[in-house]
Short mmCIF file of C-alpha atoms in Angstrom, two decimals:
data_model
loop_
_atom_site.label_atom_id
_atom_site.label_comp_id
_atom_site.label_asym_id
_atom_site.label_seq_id
_atom_site.Cartn_x
_atom_site.Cartn_y
_atom_site.Cartn_z
CA UNK A 27 -3.54 18.32 -5.41
CA UNK A 28 -5.79 15.46 -4.28
CA UNK A 29 -3.88 12.36 -3.23
CA UNK A 30 -5.73 10.22 -5.80
CA UNK A 31 -4.81 12.68 -8.60
CA UNK A 32 -1.13 12.33 -7.64
CA UNK A 33 -1.52 8.55 -7.55
CA UNK A 34 -3.08 8.55 -11.04
CA UNK A 35 -0.13 10.58 -12.39
CA UNK A 36 2.28 8.17 -10.70
CA UNK A 37 0.46 5.16 -12.18
CA UNK A 38 0.37 6.59 -15.71
CA UNK A 39 4.04 7.61 -15.66
CA UNK A 40 4.92 4.19 -14.20
CA UNK A 41 3.07 2.35 -16.96
CA UNK A 42 4.80 4.51 -19.60
CA UNK A 43 8.17 3.62 -18.04
CA UNK A 44 7.22 -0.07 -18.06
CA UNK A 45 6.53 0.25 -21.79
CA UNK A 46 9.97 1.79 -22.21
CA UNK A 47 11.57 -1.07 -20.25
CA UNK A 48 10.00 -3.57 -22.66
CA UNK A 49 11.13 -1.69 -25.80
CA UNK A 50 14.61 -1.13 -24.34
CA UNK A 51 14.89 -4.83 -23.51
CA UNK A 52 13.94 -5.84 -27.05
CA UNK A 53 16.70 -3.55 -28.31
CA UNK A 54 19.24 -4.92 -25.83
CA UNK A 55 18.48 -8.57 -26.61
CA UNK A 56 19.94 -7.95 -30.09
CA UNK A 57 23.33 -8.44 -28.43
CA UNK A 58 22.76 -12.18 -29.00
CA UNK A 59 22.66 -11.49 -32.76
CA UNK A 60 26.27 -10.31 -32.76
CA UNK A 61 28.19 -7.00 -32.95
CA UNK A 62 26.94 -5.92 -36.40
CA UNK A 63 23.28 -6.09 -35.48
CA UNK A 64 23.78 -4.72 -31.93
CA UNK A 65 25.90 -1.75 -33.06
CA UNK A 66 23.50 -0.99 -35.89
CA UNK A 67 20.61 -0.54 -33.41
CA UNK A 68 21.73 2.81 -31.88
CA UNK A 69 22.95 3.96 -35.30
CA UNK A 70 19.49 3.33 -36.76
CA UNK A 71 17.90 5.33 -33.94
CA UNK A 72 20.20 8.27 -34.70
CA UNK A 73 18.82 8.37 -38.24
CA UNK A 74 15.48 9.45 -36.74
CA UNK A 75 16.45 12.40 -34.52
CA UNK A 76 12.88 13.70 -34.10
CA UNK A 77 11.67 10.29 -32.95
CA UNK A 78 14.71 9.80 -30.71
CA UNK A 79 14.42 13.18 -29.01
CA UNK A 80 10.65 12.90 -28.63
CA UNK A 81 11.19 9.58 -26.85
CA UNK A 82 13.96 11.08 -24.69
CA UNK A 83 11.87 14.09 -23.69
CA UNK A 84 8.87 11.88 -22.89
CA UNK A 85 11.10 9.59 -20.82
CA UNK A 86 12.58 12.49 -18.86
CA UNK A 87 9.08 13.86 -18.26
CA UNK A 88 7.78 10.46 -17.13
CA UNK A 89 10.74 9.95 -14.76
CA UNK A 90 10.36 13.47 -13.36
CA UNK A 91 6.61 13.04 -12.85
CA UNK A 92 7.09 9.61 -11.24
CA UNK A 93 9.74 10.94 -8.85
CA UNK A 94 7.90 14.17 -7.98
CA UNK A 95 4.62 12.36 -7.24
CA UNK A 96 6.47 9.80 -5.13
CA UNK A 97 8.11 12.59 -3.09
CA UNK A 98 4.74 14.37 -2.69
CA UNK A 99 2.86 11.22 -1.62
CA UNK A 100 5.66 9.80 0.57
CA UNK A 101 5.94 13.07 2.49
CA UNK A 102 2.19 13.10 3.14
CA UNK A 103 2.20 9.41 4.07
CA UNK A 104 5.02 9.86 6.54
CA UNK A 105 3.24 12.81 8.16
CA UNK A 106 0.07 10.73 8.51
CA UNK A 107 1.64 8.63 11.29
CA UNK A 108 3.81 10.86 13.50
CA UNK A 109 4.02 8.29 16.33
CA UNK A 110 5.18 4.84 15.25
CA UNK A 111 3.93 1.58 16.71
CA UNK A 112 6.15 -0.16 19.25
CA UNK A 113 5.07 -3.46 17.76
CA UNK A 114 3.65 -3.84 14.26
CA UNK A 115 3.18 -6.97 12.17
CA UNK A 116 2.21 -7.21 8.52
CA UNK A 117 -0.51 -9.76 7.85
CA UNK A 118 -0.40 -9.97 4.06
CA UNK A 119 1.51 -6.97 2.71
CA UNK A 120 4.22 -8.27 0.36
CA UNK A 121 7.88 -7.32 0.68
CA UNK A 122 7.62 -5.56 -2.69
CA UNK A 123 4.67 -3.42 -1.59
CA UNK A 124 6.49 -2.35 1.59
CA UNK A 125 9.74 -1.43 -0.17
CA UNK A 126 8.55 0.59 -3.17
CA UNK A 127 10.32 3.78 -2.07
CA UNK A 128 13.58 2.01 -1.27
CA UNK A 129 13.37 0.07 -4.54
CA UNK A 130 12.71 3.27 -6.44
CA UNK A 131 15.77 4.95 -4.92
CA UNK A 132 17.99 1.96 -5.80
CA UNK A 133 16.64 1.95 -9.36
CA UNK A 134 17.31 5.70 -9.65
CA UNK A 135 20.90 5.15 -8.47
CA UNK A 136 21.28 2.30 -10.94
CA UNK A 137 19.85 4.39 -13.77
CA UNK A 138 22.43 7.13 -13.19
CA UNK A 139 25.23 4.52 -13.13
CA UNK A 140 23.83 2.87 -16.27
CA UNK A 141 23.81 6.21 -18.13
CA UNK A 142 27.33 7.03 -16.91
CA UNK A 143 28.43 3.55 -17.97
CA UNK A 144 26.98 3.01 -21.44
CA UNK A 145 25.65 6.40 -22.60
CA UNK A 146 28.13 8.95 -21.25
CA UNK A 147 30.93 6.32 -21.05
CA UNK A 148 32.51 7.68 -17.87
CA UNK A 149 32.88 4.44 -15.93
CA UNK A 150 35.57 2.85 -18.13
CA UNK A 151 37.35 5.77 -19.85
CA UNK A 152 39.82 3.32 -21.42
CA UNK A 153 36.90 1.72 -23.36
CA UNK A 154 35.21 5.04 -24.23
CA UNK A 155 36.26 5.00 -27.88
CA UNK A 156 35.15 1.42 -28.49
CA UNK A 157 31.92 0.41 -30.21
CA UNK A 158 28.89 -0.28 -27.98
CA UNK A 159 29.05 -4.07 -28.35
CA UNK A 160 32.71 -4.29 -27.31
CA UNK A 161 32.23 -1.78 -24.48
CA UNK A 162 29.27 -3.81 -23.15
CA UNK A 163 31.06 -7.15 -23.36
CA UNK A 164 34.32 -5.91 -21.80
CA UNK A 165 32.38 -4.17 -19.00
CA UNK A 166 30.38 -7.22 -18.00
CA UNK A 167 33.49 -9.38 -17.90
CA UNK A 168 34.13 -7.37 -14.73
CA UNK A 169 32.42 -9.39 -11.95
CA UNK A 170 31.59 -6.34 -9.85
CA UNK A 171 29.81 -4.53 -12.68
CA UNK A 172 27.91 -7.68 -13.70
CA UNK A 173 26.87 -8.36 -10.07
CA UNK A 174 25.71 -4.76 -9.60
CA UNK A 175 23.56 -4.95 -12.73
CA UNK A 176 22.01 -8.26 -11.59
CA UNK A 177 21.34 -6.89 -8.08
CA UNK A 178 19.69 -3.76 -9.52
CA UNK A 179 17.44 -5.96 -11.67
CA UNK A 180 16.28 -7.81 -8.53
CA UNK A 181 15.16 -4.48 -7.07
CA UNK A 182 13.55 -3.63 -10.41
CA UNK A 183 11.68 -6.97 -10.35
CA UNK A 184 10.31 -6.23 -6.87
CA UNK A 185 9.34 -2.69 -7.90
CA UNK A 186 7.57 -3.89 -11.06
CA UNK A 187 5.87 -6.87 -9.43
CA UNK A 188 3.95 -4.52 -7.15
CA UNK A 189 3.94 -1.45 -9.39
CA UNK A 190 2.04 -3.15 -12.21
CA UNK A 191 -0.93 -4.31 -10.12
CA UNK A 192 -0.80 -1.16 -8.00
CA UNK A 193 -1.09 1.02 -11.12
CA UNK A 194 -3.99 -1.13 -12.31
CA UNK A 195 -5.71 -0.67 -8.95
CA UNK A 196 -5.16 3.11 -8.99
CA UNK A 197 -6.55 3.32 -12.52
CA UNK A 198 -9.48 1.22 -11.32
CA UNK A 199 -8.87 -1.62 -13.79
CA UNK A 200 -9.05 -4.12 -10.94
CA UNK A 201 -12.74 -3.52 -10.27
CA UNK A 202 -13.55 -6.79 -12.00
CA UNK A 203 -10.57 -9.04 -11.37
CA UNK A 204 -7.70 -7.98 -9.10
CA UNK A 205 -6.06 -11.43 -9.15
CA UNK A 206 -5.49 -11.32 -12.92
CA UNK A 207 -3.59 -8.04 -12.65
CA UNK A 208 -1.60 -9.29 -9.66
CA UNK A 209 -0.35 -12.34 -11.55
CA UNK A 210 0.13 -10.34 -14.76
CA UNK A 211 2.38 -8.03 -12.71
CA UNK A 212 4.42 -10.97 -11.43
CA UNK A 213 4.74 -12.37 -14.98
CA UNK A 214 5.75 -9.00 -16.44
CA UNK A 215 8.33 -8.40 -13.70
CA UNK A 216 9.77 -11.90 -14.12
CA UNK A 217 9.98 -11.65 -17.93
CA UNK A 218 11.61 -8.20 -17.88
CA UNK A 219 14.07 -9.17 -15.17
CA UNK A 220 15.10 -12.48 -16.74
CA UNK A 221 15.61 -10.69 -20.06
CA UNK A 222 17.82 -7.98 -18.59
CA UNK A 223 19.72 -10.29 -16.22
CA UNK A 224 20.51 -12.71 -19.03
CA UNK A 225 22.82 -10.16 -20.73
CA UNK A 226 25.45 -9.55 -17.99
CA UNK A 227 25.21 -13.20 -16.91
CA UNK A 228 25.75 -14.52 -20.46
CA UNK A 229 28.73 -12.23 -20.95
CA UNK A 230 30.22 -13.04 -17.53
CA UNK A 231 29.88 -16.78 -18.28
CA UNK A 232 31.62 -16.26 -21.64
CA UNK A 233 28.57 -17.22 -23.71
CA UNK A 234 28.72 -13.83 -25.41
CA UNK A 235 32.21 -12.54 -26.18
CA UNK A 236 34.00 -9.79 -28.04
CA UNK B 25 -9.02 -25.59 29.05
CA UNK B 26 -7.22 -24.27 32.14
CA UNK B 27 -7.04 -20.65 33.24
CA UNK B 28 -4.45 -18.37 31.65
CA UNK B 29 -1.84 -16.30 33.41
CA UNK B 30 -0.90 -13.43 31.12
CA UNK B 31 1.31 -10.39 31.16
CA UNK B 32 0.06 -7.17 29.58
CA UNK B 33 2.12 -4.33 28.18
CA UNK B 34 -0.36 -1.49 27.78
CA UNK B 35 0.10 2.03 26.37
CA UNK B 36 -0.90 4.52 29.08
CA UNK B 37 -1.25 8.21 28.30
CA UNK B 38 -3.17 10.70 30.42
CA UNK B 39 -4.29 12.86 27.48
CA UNK B 40 -3.35 13.99 24.00
CA UNK B 41 -0.74 16.48 25.18
CA UNK B 42 1.04 14.42 27.86
CA UNK B 43 3.78 11.90 27.22
CA UNK B 44 2.72 8.26 27.10
CA UNK B 45 4.55 5.06 28.00
CA UNK B 46 4.02 1.32 28.23
CA UNK B 47 3.05 -0.04 31.65
CA UNK B 48 3.24 -3.73 32.55
CA UNK B 49 0.37 -5.52 34.29
CA UNK B 50 -0.25 -9.09 35.38
CA UNK B 51 -3.52 -10.67 34.29
CA UNK B 52 -3.79 -13.92 36.32
CA UNK B 53 -6.54 -16.56 36.22
CA UNK B 54 -8.09 -15.45 32.93
CA UNK B 55 -10.78 -17.73 31.56
CA UNK B 56 -10.16 -18.77 27.94
CA UNK B 57 -13.89 -18.17 27.35
CA UNK B 58 -13.57 -14.46 28.13
CA UNK B 59 -13.47 -11.90 25.36
CA UNK B 60 -10.45 -9.62 25.16
CA UNK B 61 -12.45 -6.72 26.58
CA UNK B 62 -13.72 -8.87 29.47
CA UNK B 63 -10.11 -9.67 30.28
CA UNK B 64 -9.37 -5.92 30.34
CA UNK B 65 -12.45 -5.45 32.58
CA UNK B 66 -10.96 -7.92 35.07
CA UNK B 67 -7.62 -6.09 35.01
CA UNK B 68 -9.41 -2.75 35.49
CA UNK B 69 -11.46 -4.03 38.45
CA UNK B 70 -8.23 -5.01 40.16
CA UNK B 71 -6.68 -1.60 39.35
CA UNK B 72 -9.72 0.18 40.82
CA UNK B 73 -9.51 -1.84 44.06
CA UNK B 74 -5.84 -0.79 44.25
CA UNK B 75 -6.84 2.87 43.81
CA UNK B 76 -5.13 3.03 40.44
CA UNK B 77 -6.46 4.60 37.26
CA UNK B 78 -8.17 1.92 35.12
CA UNK B 79 -7.06 1.46 31.51
CA UNK B 80 -9.26 3.61 29.26
CA UNK B 81 -10.61 1.80 26.20
CA UNK B 82 -13.71 2.16 24.07
CA UNK B 83 -16.49 -0.38 23.87
CA UNK B 84 -20.19 -0.34 23.14
CA UNK B 85 -22.04 -3.28 21.60
CA UNK B 86 -19.46 -5.94 22.47
CA UNK B 87 -20.87 -8.09 19.69
CA UNK B 88 -18.68 -6.99 16.79
CA UNK B 89 -21.01 -4.55 15.06
CA UNK B 90 -20.34 -1.07 16.45
CA UNK B 91 -16.62 -0.69 15.74
CA UNK B 92 -15.83 1.08 19.01
CA UNK B 93 -13.20 -1.29 20.40
CA UNK B 94 -10.16 0.14 18.66
CA UNK B 95 -6.85 -1.28 19.82
CA UNK B 96 -3.76 -2.85 18.29
CA UNK B 97 -3.10 -6.22 19.91
CA UNK B 98 0.37 -7.72 19.45
CA UNK B 99 1.03 -5.51 16.43
CA UNK B 100 -2.26 -6.21 14.59
CA UNK B 101 -5.43 -4.08 14.79
CA UNK B 102 -8.12 -6.11 16.61
CA UNK B 103 -5.60 -8.95 17.08
CA UNK B 104 -4.50 -11.82 14.87
CA UNK B 105 -7.89 -13.51 14.36
CA UNK B 106 -9.21 -12.49 10.93
CA UNK B 107 -12.64 -10.98 10.51
CA UNK B 108 -12.92 -10.24 14.23
CA UNK B 109 -13.21 -7.13 16.38
CA UNK B 110 -11.31 -6.94 19.67
CA UNK B 111 -14.56 -7.50 21.60
CA UNK B 112 -15.12 -10.78 19.74
CA UNK B 113 -11.53 -11.93 20.14
CA UNK B 114 -11.49 -14.64 22.78
CA UNK B 115 -8.72 -15.39 25.22
CA UNK B 116 -8.49 -19.03 24.03
CA UNK B 117 -6.39 -17.70 21.14
CA UNK B 118 -3.60 -16.75 23.57
CA UNK B 119 -1.05 -18.99 25.23
CA UNK B 120 -0.53 -19.29 28.97
CA UNK B 121 2.34 -17.03 30.06
CA UNK B 122 2.14 -14.92 26.91
CA UNK B 123 2.95 -11.19 26.99
CA UNK B 124 0.31 -9.17 25.10
CA UNK B 125 1.24 -5.72 23.78
CA UNK B 126 -1.74 -3.33 23.50
CA UNK B 127 -1.50 0.03 21.71
CA UNK B 128 -4.00 2.61 20.45
CA UNK B 129 -4.58 3.30 16.74
CA UNK B 130 -1.64 5.45 15.60
CA UNK B 131 -2.58 8.11 13.05
CA UNK B 132 -2.37 11.89 12.88
CA UNK B 133 -6.05 11.99 11.90
CA UNK B 134 -6.98 9.96 15.01
CA UNK B 135 -5.57 12.09 17.85
CA UNK B 136 -5.22 10.25 21.13
CA UNK B 137 -7.69 11.12 23.89
CA UNK B 138 -6.54 8.78 26.65
CA UNK B 139 -4.69 5.43 26.87
CA UNK B 140 -6.27 3.31 24.11
CA UNK B 141 -9.01 5.78 23.18
CA UNK B 142 -8.58 7.87 20.03
CA UNK B 143 -10.78 10.52 18.44
CA UNK B 144 -12.24 9.09 15.22
CA UNK B 145 -14.54 11.97 14.36
CA UNK B 146 -12.45 12.51 11.21
CA UNK B 147 -14.51 9.63 9.78
CA UNK B 148 -17.73 11.48 10.66
CA UNK B 149 -16.52 14.60 8.85
CA UNK B 150 -15.67 12.53 5.74
CA UNK B 151 -19.18 11.05 5.83
CA UNK B 152 -20.71 14.50 6.24
CA UNK B 153 -18.76 15.71 3.20
CA UNK B 154 -20.67 13.38 0.86
CA UNK B 155 -21.54 9.99 2.31
CA UNK B 156 -25.28 10.54 2.27
CA UNK B 157 -28.28 10.42 -0.07
CA UNK B 158 -30.91 13.10 -0.54
CA UNK B 159 -34.42 11.79 0.09
CA UNK B 160 -37.81 13.38 -0.31
CA UNK B 161 -39.88 13.54 2.81
CA UNK B 162 -43.33 11.98 2.83
CA UNK B 163 -44.60 8.42 2.88
CA UNK B 164 -42.12 5.60 2.37
CA UNK B 165 -42.02 4.33 -1.23
CA UNK B 166 -42.97 0.74 -1.98
CA UNK B 167 -40.01 -1.61 -1.47
CA UNK B 168 -40.19 -2.83 -5.07
CA UNK B 169 -40.66 0.64 -6.62
CA UNK B 170 -36.98 0.94 -7.58
CA UNK B 171 -35.46 -2.25 -8.91
CA UNK B 172 -31.85 -3.07 -7.99
CA UNK B 173 -29.94 -5.81 -9.78
CA UNK B 174 -28.90 -8.59 -7.44
CA UNK B 175 -25.16 -8.17 -8.23
CA UNK B 176 -25.37 -4.48 -7.38
CA UNK B 177 -27.34 -5.20 -4.22
CA UNK B 178 -24.70 -7.73 -3.13
CA UNK B 179 -21.82 -5.33 -3.82
CA UNK B 180 -23.57 -2.47 -2.03
CA UNK B 181 -24.33 -4.72 0.92
CA UNK B 182 -20.72 -5.98 1.12
CA UNK B 183 -19.46 -2.39 1.25
CA UNK B 184 -22.17 -1.36 3.72
CA UNK B 185 -20.78 -3.91 6.20
CA UNK B 186 -18.13 -1.30 7.14
CA UNK B 187 -18.52 -0.38 10.82
CA UNK B 188 -16.07 2.55 10.69
CA UNK B 189 -13.78 1.06 13.33
CA UNK B 190 -10.62 2.51 11.74
CA UNK B 191 -8.62 -0.74 11.72
CA UNK B 192 -7.82 -0.10 8.03
CA UNK B 193 -6.15 3.19 8.98
CA UNK B 194 -4.37 1.58 11.92
CA UNK B 195 -2.95 -1.24 9.79
CA UNK B 196 -1.94 0.80 6.75
CA UNK B 197 1.70 1.83 6.73
CA UNK B 198 0.55 5.22 5.43
CA UNK B 199 -2.43 5.54 7.82
CA UNK B 200 -4.65 5.74 4.74
CA UNK B 201 -8.44 5.77 5.08
CA UNK B 202 -9.16 4.64 1.54
CA UNK B 203 -10.78 1.32 2.51
CA UNK B 204 -13.22 3.23 4.75
CA UNK B 205 -13.93 5.92 2.14
CA UNK B 206 -14.11 3.28 -0.61
CA UNK B 207 -16.70 1.33 1.39
CA UNK B 208 -18.91 4.37 1.83
CA UNK B 209 -18.55 5.34 -1.83
CA UNK B 210 -19.08 1.81 -3.16
CA UNK B 211 -22.16 1.28 -1.01
CA UNK B 212 -23.90 4.25 -2.64
CA UNK B 213 -22.39 3.91 -6.13
CA UNK B 214 -24.12 0.56 -6.65
CA UNK B 215 -27.59 1.83 -5.73
CA UNK B 216 -29.92 4.13 -7.68
CA UNK B 217 -30.52 6.08 -4.48
CA UNK B 218 -26.89 7.20 -4.61
CA UNK B 219 -27.08 8.63 -8.11
CA UNK B 220 -28.13 12.28 -7.50
CA UNK B 221 -24.95 13.14 -5.56
CA UNK B 222 -22.71 10.74 -7.44
CA UNK B 223 -20.62 13.29 -9.31
CA UNK B 224 -19.73 15.38 -6.30
CA UNK B 225 -19.62 12.66 -3.64
CA UNK B 226 -16.24 11.08 -4.40
CA UNK B 227 -14.45 14.39 -4.89
CA UNK B 228 -15.89 15.89 -1.69
CA UNK B 229 -15.09 12.84 0.42
CA UNK B 230 -11.56 12.47 -0.96
CA UNK B 231 -10.81 16.18 -0.40
CA UNK B 232 -12.04 15.84 3.20
CA UNK B 233 -10.00 12.65 3.65
CA UNK B 234 -6.87 14.50 2.52
CA UNK B 235 -7.69 17.53 4.68
CA UNK B 236 -7.96 15.30 7.77
CA UNK B 237 -4.34 14.22 7.29
CA UNK B 238 -4.79 10.58 6.29
CA UNK B 239 -2.09 9.12 4.06
CA UNK B 240 -2.65 7.71 0.59
CA UNK B 241 -3.06 4.09 -0.44
CA UNK B 242 0.00 2.21 -1.75
CA UNK B 243 -2.03 -0.97 -2.31
CA UNK B 244 -0.27 -3.17 0.25
CA UNK B 245 -3.68 -4.82 0.92
CA UNK B 246 -2.99 -4.78 4.66
CA UNK B 247 -6.30 -2.99 5.32
CA UNK B 248 -8.49 -5.79 3.96
CA UNK B 249 -6.51 -8.34 5.99
CA UNK B 250 -7.41 -6.65 9.30
CA UNK B 251 -10.90 -5.41 8.42
CA UNK B 252 -13.27 -7.12 10.87
CA UNK B 253 -15.91 -7.15 8.15
CA UNK B 254 -13.42 -8.48 5.56
CA UNK B 255 -14.20 -5.74 3.06
CA UNK B 256 -12.22 -6.21 -0.15
CA UNK B 257 -9.85 -3.60 -1.60
CA UNK B 258 -12.13 -3.75 -4.67
CA UNK B 259 -13.92 -0.84 -3.01
CA UNK B 260 -10.71 1.21 -3.31
CA UNK B 261 -10.65 0.54 -7.08
CA UNK B 262 -14.28 1.68 -7.15
CA UNK B 263 -13.41 4.80 -5.15
CA UNK B 264 -10.68 5.60 -7.71
CA UNK B 265 -13.19 5.11 -10.55
CA UNK B 266 -15.80 7.32 -8.91
CA UNK B 267 -13.13 9.99 -8.27
CA UNK B 268 -12.02 9.91 -11.92
CA UNK B 269 -15.65 10.25 -13.03
CA UNK B 270 -16.31 13.19 -10.70
#
């Protein structure tokens, strides 16, 4: 497969996942509306099994495609420079652009923990039978769990801040104005991160309680 | 400005199969008006009088237009001055007593020949794969026979400034050649003369680029920062567009 074809697949799957992050955030922010509204959200989704499973399958496909293309391209990229420089300085490459692979691995680790925590309910077996709102609130009262979620969102912010404009460049949308997409990427990453971080922080500070 | 006394740490390697290592040299009494290559000439003259092998490096025009002088100076291809080739980098940009680390381009597609000299014929093969236009033989057409919009002419000219030095590959963390390939593609994509081969050009050049063992672009923008002709990564977006169209 041509390297640009793999990059296009990575960009498209990345943009799909960004769309999911936005929809997921909008769902999560309902926690501020109280337990009735928040608990009703997953229940409503279960009333539409075809829609739910279509979304799940598409998500799994997008994640798989994103990971497989990253492995394919990273392996080729590593092989392209077998002898490293003794001294190498970056002139303008951002931290985010240089840590996409590391960020991706951290996000993957976080995703597995997040599923084990709130979907499969393995992390706190004593809360497993509780409703989602109570489980979420009791979990984030634990400082370690809240801190881990916040830290993971910082990595997500870095990944998105470069990933957005990088996807736009790969899909050739930046032919006219690269700066617009760069700043749109920063804005998107900031908005998504602040939204997600606000939930564990609000619970940990006692602003949202069971 | 007074003369400079410098220390050099230069990569020495007899050939592509032998093991290389850094060797330290003193470079005393260097005029700040010298170019970087003139400074290396002075060091080499001293090495020759001492019956030592001079440092091998490439140079040709020594006026910043041929792209031969490929070397990484203190961790940056062509040195820290932007928009400058190593031959146009002057010693006034260095401090007295400074240690300068000099390395060759490091990329699988640019195998080392000797010391600071690498084989960049991979670029030639990419060009041969599609970086050309078909022309009819015969008398030259009138200059105004084919009209080109000024914006297109400017974009084509910006891309055509590429001298194929390989600094983009050297700077990229993935040793990607996409700024080079993008320049060659963009130059022709904006001109009517490039139209006949348009559909097969991008695909052929990208396939050759991959076959040569260059990495792929992760859009760190490091290439445009070190390009001596300051070519924008816009040409990479144009390369992607031409590839998708092909």
